[in-house]
CSV table of C-alpha atoms in Angstrom, one decimal:
chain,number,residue,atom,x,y,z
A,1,UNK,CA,101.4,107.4,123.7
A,2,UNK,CA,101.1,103.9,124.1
A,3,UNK,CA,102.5,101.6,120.4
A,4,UNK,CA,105.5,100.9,118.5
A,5,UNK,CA,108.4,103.1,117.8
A,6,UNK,CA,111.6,103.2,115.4
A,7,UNK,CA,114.3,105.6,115.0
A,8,UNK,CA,115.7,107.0,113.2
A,9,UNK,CA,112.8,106.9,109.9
A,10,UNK,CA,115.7,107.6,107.3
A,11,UNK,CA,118.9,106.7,107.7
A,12,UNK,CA,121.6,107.4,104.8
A,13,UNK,CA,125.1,105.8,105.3
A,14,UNK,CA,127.7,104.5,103.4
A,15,UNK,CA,129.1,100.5,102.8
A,16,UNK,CA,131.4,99.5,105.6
A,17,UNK,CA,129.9,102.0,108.5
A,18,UNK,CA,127.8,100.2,111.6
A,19,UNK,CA,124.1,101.2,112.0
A,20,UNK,CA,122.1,100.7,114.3
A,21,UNK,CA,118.1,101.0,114.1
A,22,UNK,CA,116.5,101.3,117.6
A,23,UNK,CA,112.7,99.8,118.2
A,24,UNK,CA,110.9,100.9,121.3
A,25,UNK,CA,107.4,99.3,122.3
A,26,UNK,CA,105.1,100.2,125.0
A,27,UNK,CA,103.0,97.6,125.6
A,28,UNK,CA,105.0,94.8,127.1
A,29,UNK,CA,104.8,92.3,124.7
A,30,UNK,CA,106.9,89.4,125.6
A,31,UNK,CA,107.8,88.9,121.4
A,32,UNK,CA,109.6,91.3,119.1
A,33,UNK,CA,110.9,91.1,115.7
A,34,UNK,CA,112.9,92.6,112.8
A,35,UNK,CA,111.8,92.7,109.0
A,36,UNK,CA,113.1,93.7,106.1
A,37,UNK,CA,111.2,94.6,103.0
A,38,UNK,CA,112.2,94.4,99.5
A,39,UNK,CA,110.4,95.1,96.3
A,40,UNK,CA,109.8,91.3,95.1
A,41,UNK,CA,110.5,89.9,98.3
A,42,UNK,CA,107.8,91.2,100.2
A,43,UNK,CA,108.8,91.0,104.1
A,44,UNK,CA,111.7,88.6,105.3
A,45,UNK,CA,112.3,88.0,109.0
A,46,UNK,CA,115.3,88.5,110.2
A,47,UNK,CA,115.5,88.4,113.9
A,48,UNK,CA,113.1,87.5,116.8
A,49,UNK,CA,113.0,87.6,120.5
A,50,UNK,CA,110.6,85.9,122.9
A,51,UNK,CA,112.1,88.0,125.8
A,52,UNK,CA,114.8,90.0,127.4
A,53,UNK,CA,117.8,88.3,126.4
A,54,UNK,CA,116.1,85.7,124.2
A,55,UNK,CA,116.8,85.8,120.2
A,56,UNK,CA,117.2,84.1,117.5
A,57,UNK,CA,117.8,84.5,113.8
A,58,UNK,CA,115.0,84.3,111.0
A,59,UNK,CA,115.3,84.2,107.6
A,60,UNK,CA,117.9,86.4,106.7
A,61,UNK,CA,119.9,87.4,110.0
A,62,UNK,CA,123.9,87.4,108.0
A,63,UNK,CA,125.3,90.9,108.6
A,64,UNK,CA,122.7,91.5,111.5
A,65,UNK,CA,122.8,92.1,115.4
A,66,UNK,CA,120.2,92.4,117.6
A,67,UNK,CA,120.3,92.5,121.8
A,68,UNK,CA,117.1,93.0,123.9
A,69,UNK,CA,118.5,93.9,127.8
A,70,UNK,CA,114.9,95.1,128.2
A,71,UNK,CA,111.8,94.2,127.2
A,72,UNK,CA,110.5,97.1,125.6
A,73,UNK,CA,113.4,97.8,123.3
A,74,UNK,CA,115.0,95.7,120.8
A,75,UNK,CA,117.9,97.3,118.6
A,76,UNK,CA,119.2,96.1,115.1
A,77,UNK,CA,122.7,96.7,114.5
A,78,UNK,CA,124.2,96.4,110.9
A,79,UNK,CA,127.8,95.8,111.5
A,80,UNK,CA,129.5,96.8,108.2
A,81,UNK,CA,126.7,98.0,106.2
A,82,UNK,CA,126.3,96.4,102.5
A,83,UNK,CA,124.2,98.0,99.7
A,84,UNK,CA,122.2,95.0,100.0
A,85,UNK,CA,121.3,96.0,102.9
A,86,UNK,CA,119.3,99.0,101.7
A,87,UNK,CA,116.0,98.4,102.4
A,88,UNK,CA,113.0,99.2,104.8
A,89,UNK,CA,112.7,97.7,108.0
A,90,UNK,CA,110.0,96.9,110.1
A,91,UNK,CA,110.0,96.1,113.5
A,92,UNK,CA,106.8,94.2,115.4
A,93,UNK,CA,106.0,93.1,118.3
A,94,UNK,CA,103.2,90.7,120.1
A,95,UNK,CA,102.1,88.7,122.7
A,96,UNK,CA,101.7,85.1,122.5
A,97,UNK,CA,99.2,83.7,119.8
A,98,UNK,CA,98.2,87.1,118.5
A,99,UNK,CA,98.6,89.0,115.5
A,100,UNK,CA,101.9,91.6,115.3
A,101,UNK,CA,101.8,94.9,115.4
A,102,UNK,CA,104.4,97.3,113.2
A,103,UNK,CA,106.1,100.2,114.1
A,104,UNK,CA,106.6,103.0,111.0
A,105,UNK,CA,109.4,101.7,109.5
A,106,UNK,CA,113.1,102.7,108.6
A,107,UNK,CA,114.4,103.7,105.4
A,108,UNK,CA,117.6,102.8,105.3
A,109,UNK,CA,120.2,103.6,102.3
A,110,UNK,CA,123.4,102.3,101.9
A,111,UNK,CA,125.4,104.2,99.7
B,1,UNK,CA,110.7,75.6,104.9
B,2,UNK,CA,106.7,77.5,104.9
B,3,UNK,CA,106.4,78.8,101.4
B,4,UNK,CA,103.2,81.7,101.1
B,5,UNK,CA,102.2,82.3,97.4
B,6,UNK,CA,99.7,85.1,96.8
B,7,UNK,CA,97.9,85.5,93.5
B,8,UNK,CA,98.0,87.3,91.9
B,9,UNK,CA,100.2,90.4,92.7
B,10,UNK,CA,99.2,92.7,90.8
B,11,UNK,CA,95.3,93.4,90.3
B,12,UNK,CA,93.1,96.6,88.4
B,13,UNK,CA,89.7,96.7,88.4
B,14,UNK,CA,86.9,99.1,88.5
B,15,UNK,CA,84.6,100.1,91.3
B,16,UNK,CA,81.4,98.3,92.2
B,17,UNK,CA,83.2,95.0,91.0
B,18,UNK,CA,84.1,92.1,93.2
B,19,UNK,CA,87.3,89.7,93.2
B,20,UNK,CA,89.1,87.4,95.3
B,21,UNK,CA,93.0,87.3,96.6
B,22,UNK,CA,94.3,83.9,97.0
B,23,UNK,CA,96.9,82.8,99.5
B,24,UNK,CA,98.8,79.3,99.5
B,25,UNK,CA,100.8,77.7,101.5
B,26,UNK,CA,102.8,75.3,102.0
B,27,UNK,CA,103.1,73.2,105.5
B,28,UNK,CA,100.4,73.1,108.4
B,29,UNK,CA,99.8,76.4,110.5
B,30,UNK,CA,98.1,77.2,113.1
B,31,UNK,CA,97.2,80.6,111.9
B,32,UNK,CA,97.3,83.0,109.0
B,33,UNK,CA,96.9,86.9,109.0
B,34,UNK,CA,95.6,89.5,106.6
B,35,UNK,CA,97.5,93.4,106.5
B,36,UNK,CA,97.3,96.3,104.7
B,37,UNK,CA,99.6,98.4,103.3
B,38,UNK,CA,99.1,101.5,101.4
B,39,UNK,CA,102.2,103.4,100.0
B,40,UNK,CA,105.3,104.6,102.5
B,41,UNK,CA,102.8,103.2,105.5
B,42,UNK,CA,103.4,100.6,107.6
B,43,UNK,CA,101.6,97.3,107.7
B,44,UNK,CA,97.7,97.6,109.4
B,45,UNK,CA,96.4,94.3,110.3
B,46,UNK,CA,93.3,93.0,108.7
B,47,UNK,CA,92.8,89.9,109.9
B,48,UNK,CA,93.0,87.1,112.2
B,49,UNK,CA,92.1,83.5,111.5
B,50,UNK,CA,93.0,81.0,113.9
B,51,UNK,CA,90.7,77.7,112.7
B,52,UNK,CA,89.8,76.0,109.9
B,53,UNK,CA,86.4,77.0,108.1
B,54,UNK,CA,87.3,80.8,110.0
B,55,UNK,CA,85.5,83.4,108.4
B,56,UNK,CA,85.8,86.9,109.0
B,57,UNK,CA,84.4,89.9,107.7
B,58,UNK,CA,85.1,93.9,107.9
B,59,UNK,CA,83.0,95.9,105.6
B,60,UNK,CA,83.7,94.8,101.8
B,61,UNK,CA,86.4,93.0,103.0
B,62,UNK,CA,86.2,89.1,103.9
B,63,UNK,CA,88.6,86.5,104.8
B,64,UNK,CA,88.5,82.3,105.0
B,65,UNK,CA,90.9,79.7,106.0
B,66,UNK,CA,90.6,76.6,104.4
B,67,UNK,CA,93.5,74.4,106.3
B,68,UNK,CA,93.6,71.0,104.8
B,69,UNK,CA,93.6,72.9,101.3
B,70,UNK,CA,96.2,75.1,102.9
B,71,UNK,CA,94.1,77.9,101.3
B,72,UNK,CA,93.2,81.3,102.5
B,73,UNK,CA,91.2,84.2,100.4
B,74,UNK,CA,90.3,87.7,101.0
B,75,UNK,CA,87.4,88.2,98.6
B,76,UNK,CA,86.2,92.4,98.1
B,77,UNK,CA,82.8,93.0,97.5
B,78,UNK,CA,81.8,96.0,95.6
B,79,UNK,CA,85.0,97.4,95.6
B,80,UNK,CA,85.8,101.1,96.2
B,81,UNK,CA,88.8,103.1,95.8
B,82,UNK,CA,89.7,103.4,99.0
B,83,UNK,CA,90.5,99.6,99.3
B,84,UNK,CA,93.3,100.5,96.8
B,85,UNK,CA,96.5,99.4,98.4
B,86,UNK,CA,98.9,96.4,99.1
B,87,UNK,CA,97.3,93.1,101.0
B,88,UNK,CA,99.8,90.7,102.6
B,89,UNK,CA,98.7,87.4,103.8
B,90,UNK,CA,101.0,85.8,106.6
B,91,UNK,CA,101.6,82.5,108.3
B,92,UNK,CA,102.8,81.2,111.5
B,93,UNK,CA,104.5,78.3,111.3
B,94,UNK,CA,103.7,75.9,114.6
B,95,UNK,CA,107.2,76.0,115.4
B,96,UNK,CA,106.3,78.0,118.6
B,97,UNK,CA,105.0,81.2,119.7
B,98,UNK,CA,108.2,83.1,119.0
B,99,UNK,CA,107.8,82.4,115.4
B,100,UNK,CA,108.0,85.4,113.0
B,101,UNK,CA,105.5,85.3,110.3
B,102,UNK,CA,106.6,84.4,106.7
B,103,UNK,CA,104.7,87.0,104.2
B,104,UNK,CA,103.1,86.3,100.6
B,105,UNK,CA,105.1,89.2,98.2
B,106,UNK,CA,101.9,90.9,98.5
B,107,UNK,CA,99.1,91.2,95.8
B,108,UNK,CA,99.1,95.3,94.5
B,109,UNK,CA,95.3,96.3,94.1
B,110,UNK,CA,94.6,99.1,92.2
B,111,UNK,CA,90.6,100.0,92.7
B,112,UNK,CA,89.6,102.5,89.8
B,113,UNK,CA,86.5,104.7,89.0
């Protein structure tokens, strides 16, 4: 089916081990982006693309890594996970001028 | 830096009453969105509004965008439980079409009987 997909949905892992959330869309929107979502933060951007091979950091990209070789998928890598980095994450994607759609989210613990 | 401020973020109130969720903010856009979210979901998108004066309306639920106040609202009318859940508003900053969207913290509605 045709929309927005994340794996995995829960992730447990402990500080210092790289993660890497995957984000898979169908639709061939040109834009893509990572959220994060924290109780009394609401959502904080991390990372966007405009295209393959096109990104650039948001809000809150330290201890984040994204790459986008193709257009439909757009992987967020956690390099040495923190226990600040425990969170949900959202990914989205768009065309130009329109409003984002969200994939289901990841859970993400970091023990 | 675009600042959103929703108010409030935490709401009760009974069915059958209307009320009104306010969203600030605080540099020129060129657009601000509605979602919803209800608990362990992802975010559903409510609205778009593009313009200043926009108005747009699904069911009980109705949005405006009042640019030079930098104001938007999502006003419920006759409220019913199943509106219960989280409501973001969002803006696009006019920095460009890649632009992520910086969120309000999100007003928690609680509809009860």
């Amino acid at each position: 089916d045709a929309g927005i997909t994340q794996s995995p949905r829960y992730k447990i892992t402990e500080t210092g081990r790289q993660v890497t959330l995957m984000c898979h869309q169908t639709w061939s929107h040109s834009y893509m982006f990572w959220y994060r979502q924290d109780l009394g933060h609401g959502l904080r951007l991390i990372y966007y693309s405009a295209a393959a091979d096109i990104t650039d950091k948001g809000e809150v990209p330290d201890g984040y890594v994204v790459s986008r070789s193709k257009t439909e998928n757009f992987p967020l890598t956690l390099e040495s996970a923190t226990r600040s980095q425990t969170s949900v994450y959202f990914c989205a994607s768009t065309r130009v001028h329109n409003e984002q759609f969200f994939g289901p989210g990841t859970r993400l613990t970091v023990l | 830096e675009l600042k959103v401020e929703q108010n409030p973020l935490f709401l009760s109130m009974q069915e059958g009453k209307n009320y009104t969720i306010y969203c600030n903010y605080s540099t020129t856009s060129d657009r601000l969105y509605w979602y919803r979210q209800d608990p362990g979901k992802s975010l559903e998108s409510l609205f778009v509004l593009l313009s200043n004066g926009a108005v747009k309306q699904e069911g009980r639920l109705m949005a405006s965008l009042d640019t030079k106040a930098r104001l938007s609202t999502l006003h419920i009318t006759a409220a019913v439980h199943d509106l219960s859940a989280t409501y973001f508003c969002a803006v696009k900053g006019t920095g460009g079409g890649a632009d992520g969207l910086t969120f309000g913290k999100g007003t928690h509605l609680i509809i009860q009987p």
